[in-house]
XYZ file of N, CA and C in Angstrom:
336
model
N 6.049 -19.290 9.130
C 6.163 -17.879 8.490
C 6.563 -17.267 9.606
N 7.535 -16.115 9.553
C 7.840 -15.355 10.471
C 7.014 -14.385 11.068
N 7.500 -13.500 12.064
C 6.631 -12.662 12.697
C 6.464 -11.309 11.862
N 5.205 -10.680 12.006
C 5.094 -9.636 11.167
C 5.014 -8.624 11.997
N 5.416 -7.479 11.619
C 5.239 -6.058 12.125
C 3.697 -5.684 12.249
N 3.380 -4.693 13.341
C 2.214 -4.659 13.402
C 1.751 -3.554 12.232
N 0.905 -3.614 11.813
C 0.521 -2.906 10.650
C 0.472 -1.575 10.757
N -0.055 -1.071 11.949
C -0.235 0.415 12.316
C 1.316 1.139 12.221
N 2.174 0.655 12.852
C 3.472 0.764 13.148
C 4.313 0.869 11.652
N 3.926 -0.385 10.880
C 4.471 -0.268 9.606
C 4.079 0.932 8.739
N 2.708 1.040 8.610
C 2.149 2.235 7.786
C 2.508 3.307 8.204
N 2.674 4.047 9.482
C 3.264 5.079 9.741
C 4.688 5.156 9.347
N 5.578 4.248 9.622
C 6.941 4.243 9.162
C 7.308 4.450 7.677
N 6.140 3.885 6.880
C 6.270 3.852 5.427
C 5.875 5.442 5.099
N 4.729 6.135 5.904
C 4.316 7.193 5.330
C 5.438 8.209 5.725
N 6.074 8.160 6.860
C 7.111 9.073 7.354
C 8.247 8.944 6.244
N 8.441 7.854 5.766
C 9.849 7.837 4.978
C 9.342 8.105 3.682
N 8.566 7.872 3.290
C 7.883 8.292 1.762
C 7.885 9.901 1.722
N 7.017 10.363 2.924
C 6.982 11.905 3.097
C 7.992 12.550 3.128
N 9.137 12.221 3.573
C 10.555 12.710 3.812
C 11.195 13.227 2.399
N 10.691 12.349 1.220
C 11.251 12.803 -0.292
C 10.219 13.951 -0.632
N 9.235 14.258 -0.229
C 8.498 15.286 -0.611
C 7.091 14.444 -1.134
N 7.079 13.333 -1.000
C 6.005 12.402 -1.739
C 4.680 12.643 -0.933
N 3.540 12.967 -1.213
C 2.408 13.104 -0.726
C 1.888 11.970 -0.271
N 1.680 11.570 1.112
C 0.995 10.411 1.328
C -0.008 10.499 2.364
N -1.257 9.913 2.515
C -2.056 9.806 3.461
C -2.827 8.454 3.592
N -3.442 8.437 4.739
C -4.172 7.205 4.995
C -5.759 7.416 4.651
N -6.242 6.602 3.623
C -7.647 6.764 3.250
C -8.649 6.003 4.112
N -8.179 5.080 4.716
C -8.797 4.216 5.559
C -8.094 3.482 6.636
N -8.074 3.647 7.732
C -7.480 2.930 8.958
C -7.982 1.586 9.355
N -7.413 0.597 9.167
C -7.653 -0.786 9.448
C -7.185 -1.186 10.641
N -7.043 -2.453 10.879
C -6.876 -2.850 12.329
C -5.231 -2.888 12.426
N -4.980 -2.224 13.614
C -4.013 -1.664 14.246
C -2.845 -2.813 14.123
N -3.263 -3.941 14.602
C -2.052 -5.122 14.807
C -2.026 -5.931 13.309
N -3.030 -6.293 12.724
C -2.763 -7.290 11.629
C -3.616 -7.005 10.194
N -3.828 -5.657 10.071
C -4.987 -5.400 8.827
C -3.952 -5.533 7.903
N -4.526 -6.156 6.394
C -3.982 -5.961 5.266
C -3.604 -4.780 4.652
N -2.830 -4.405 3.877
C -2.891 -3.103 3.044
C -2.782 -2.914 1.703
N -3.607 -1.869 1.254
C -3.495 -1.596 -0.299
C -2.909 -0.235 -0.526
N -2.125 -0.191 -1.498
C -1.744 1.243 -1.573
C -1.939 1.907 -3.067
N -2.796 3.007 -3.210
C -2.966 3.694 -4.304
C -1.861 4.420 -4.781
N -1.316 4.397 -5.945
C -0.184 5.227 -6.501
C -1.151 6.026 -7.427
N -1.026 7.536 -7.268
C -1.561 8.322 -8.144
C -0.468 9.473 -8.853
N -0.301 9.844 -9.946
C 0.540 10.730 -10.460
C -0.154 11.979 -10.753
N 0.539 12.980 -11.046
C 0.218 14.354 -11.443
C -0.892 14.370 -12.935
N -0.806 13.321 -13.611
C -1.509 13.249 -14.556
C -2.905 12.255 -14.513
N -2.944 11.947 -13.154
C -4.012 11.195 -12.693
C -4.141 9.824 -12.954
N -2.916 9.338 -13.576
C -3.076 8.007 -13.509
C -2.872 6.973 -12.238
N -3.264 5.661 -12.432
C -3.419 5.172 -10.961
C -2.648 3.854 -11.297
N -2.293 3.276 -10.104
C -1.733 1.897 -9.997
C -2.055 1.274 -8.386
N -2.591 0.257 -8.102
C -2.651 -0.125 -6.870
C -1.735 -1.408 -6.495
N -0.986 -1.284 -5.517
C -0.204 -2.378 -4.843
C -0.988 -2.987 -3.773
N -0.593 -4.452 -3.832
C -1.213 -5.222 -2.805
C -0.090 -6.231 -2.363
N -0.234 -6.634 -1.092
C 0.559 -7.235 -0.537
C 0.251 -8.984 -1.097
N 1.569 -9.645 -1.349
C 1.385 -11.085 -1.991
C 2.442 -11.747 -1.103
N 2.143 -12.421 0.086
C 3.003 -12.720 0.739
C 3.827 -11.543 1.428
N 5.264 -11.833 1.009
C 6.035 -10.894 1.745
C 6.608 -9.891 0.594
N 6.032 -9.865 -0.483
C 6.064 -9.396 -1.876
C 5.059 -7.937 -1.984
N 5.386 -7.116 -2.868
C 4.236 -6.259 -3.349
C 3.996 -6.319 -4.785
N 2.904 -6.701 -5.155
C 2.471 -6.727 -6.582
C 1.395 -5.930 -7.248
N 1.380 -5.482 -8.366
C 0.212 -4.530 -8.792
C -0.813 -5.178 -9.368
N -1.756 -4.641 -8.545
C -3.451 -5.316 -8.999
C -3.571 -4.849 -10.384
N -4.395 -5.590 -11.025
C -4.950 -5.320 -12.445
C -6.414 -4.159 -12.345
N -5.836 -3.148 -12.024
C -7.142 -2.011 -12.031
C -7.033 -1.112 -12.623
N -7.948 -0.781 -13.439
C -8.480 0.297 -14.094
C -8.635 1.452 -13.306
N -8.289 2.682 -13.986
C -9.051 4.056 -13.150
C -10.253 4.099 -13.226
N -10.981 3.592 -14.258
C -12.522 3.594 -14.058
C -13.192 2.471 -13.135
N -12.562 1.642 -12.566
C -12.950 0.527 -11.727
C -12.267 0.549 -10.456
N -11.749 1.866 -10.304
C -10.683 1.797 -8.720
C -11.928 2.018 -7.543
N -12.513 2.792 -7.642
C -13.590 2.924 -6.712
C -14.325 1.583 -6.297
N -14.768 0.996 -7.191
C -15.614 -0.401 -7.082
C -14.760 -1.365 -6.297
N -13.216 -1.527 -7.302
C -12.213 -2.363 -6.478
C -12.158 -2.213 -5.039
N -12.069 -0.804 -4.825
C -11.408 -0.462 -3.345
C -12.849 -0.854 -2.475
N -13.933 -0.701 -2.919
C -15.070 -0.927 -2.092
C -15.389 -2.523 -1.806
N -15.000 -3.176 -2.908
C -14.902 -4.601 -2.812
C -13.989 -5.108 -1.589
N -12.709 -4.707 -2.025
C -11.770 -5.268 -0.888
C -12.150 -4.672 0.585
N -12.746 -3.550 0.544
C -13.225 -2.859 2.223
C -14.273 -4.068 2.656
N -15.254 -4.214 1.721
C -16.197 -5.250 2.114
C -15.683 -6.702 2.436
N -14.844 -7.243 1.630
C -13.965 -8.411 2.058
C -13.344 -8.540 3.150
N -12.587 -7.337 3.633
C -11.585 -7.027 4.680
C -11.817 -5.962 5.188
N -12.806 -5.922 6.245
C -13.109 -4.683 7.146
C -11.774 -4.277 7.884
N -10.724 -5.006 8.096
C -9.518 -4.539 8.719
C -8.396 -3.984 7.827
N -8.770 -3.755 6.514
C -7.728 -3.288 5.328
C -7.511 -1.794 5.656
N -6.290 -1.679 5.687
C -5.755 -0.319 5.486
C -5.853 0.057 3.927
N -6.058 1.550 3.445
C -6.100 1.955 2.222
C -4.898 3.317 2.320
N -3.948 3.217 1.564
C -3.051 4.360 1.456
C -3.015 4.975 0.222
N -2.863 6.024 0.214
C -2.848 6.530 -1.402
C -1.227 7.521 -1.358
N -0.444 7.269 -1.974
C 0.884 7.924 -2.296
C 0.576 8.952 -3.743
N 1.033 10.054 -3.779
C 1.180 10.649 -5.053
C 2.443 10.703 -5.157
N 2.669 10.075 -6.574
C 4.029 10.001 -7.088
C 4.463 10.816 -8.495
N 5.465 10.888 -8.782
C 5.849 11.417 -10.013
C 5.277 10.577 -11.116
N 5.271 9.484 -11.252
C 4.823 8.689 -12.328
C 4.780 7.188 -11.707
N 3.427 6.710 -11.961
C 2.987 5.446 -11.513
C 3.513 4.424 -11.933
N 4.600 4.411 -13.164
C 5.511 3.527 -13.636
C 6.674 3.129 -12.729
N 6.912 3.906 -12.097
C 8.092 3.863 -11.039
C 7.858 2.659 -10.007
N 8.918 1.783 -10.065
C 8.590 0.619 -9.527
C 8.545 0.690 -7.887
N 7.784 1.447 -7.237
C 8.025 1.717 -5.851
C 7.778 0.533 -4.986
N 7.151 -0.513 -5.245
C 6.919 -1.631 -4.575
C 8.459 -2.252 -4.351
N 9.143 -2.016 -4.974
C 10.603 -2.649 -4.655
C 11.348 -1.925 -3.674
N 10.792 -0.740 -2.967
C 11.353 0.167 -2.176
C 10.412 -0.136 -0.758
N 9.286 -0.579 -0.790
C 8.357 -0.615 0.115
C 9.086 -1.457 1.728
N 9.624 -2.705 1.285
C 9.929 -3.577 2.233
C 8.870 -4.443 2.440
N 9.329 -5.365 3.595
C 8.051 -6.454 3.944
C 7.472 -5.937 5.583
N 6.550 -6.507 5.801
C 5.947 -6.328 6.929
C 6.736 -7.629 8.013
N 7.171 -8.365 7.155
C 7.775 -9.553 7.964
C 9.001 -9.191 8.404
N 8.912 -9.449 9.650
C 10.262 -8.932 10.377
C 11.582 -9.495 10.055
N 11.282 -10.992 9.913
C 12.367 -12.048 10.016
C 13.153 -11.465 8.137
N 12.356 -11.137 7.424
C 13.138 -10.578 6.218
C 13.935 -9.374 6.001
N 13.579 -8.537 7.163
C 14.290 -7.202 7.267
C 15.454 -7.357 8.042
N 15.866 -8.249 8.548
C 17.047 -8.829 9.419
C 18.267 -8.923 8.504
N 19.378 -8.265 8.738
C 20.475 -8.391 7.716
C 21.307 -9.577 8.399
N 21.684 -10.271 7.454
C 22.608 -11.551 8.124
C 23.939 -11.136 7.570
């Protein structure tokens, strides 16, 4: 497995990039600066939600219903105390934002 960018650095860069187009982004829980995992909650103006989680070098949508969001997030925090939780307010949760997030694996982001 290749080197991974430090989580805190990656989170700040993603929030800066996402915020530059007017999307609201905030850290709900700060995790381990070096190696914490990341969960991203997408919320749209109609209060629909989607949760993105890392799956290796990809981002996938977790199967979480709005009614079970807080329970899911609490379970994840208990399982991984180093976890980062980020919330993004997006136009619609159906937009495949996970395709634009990039990977924390440094070797995947290098152009050949």
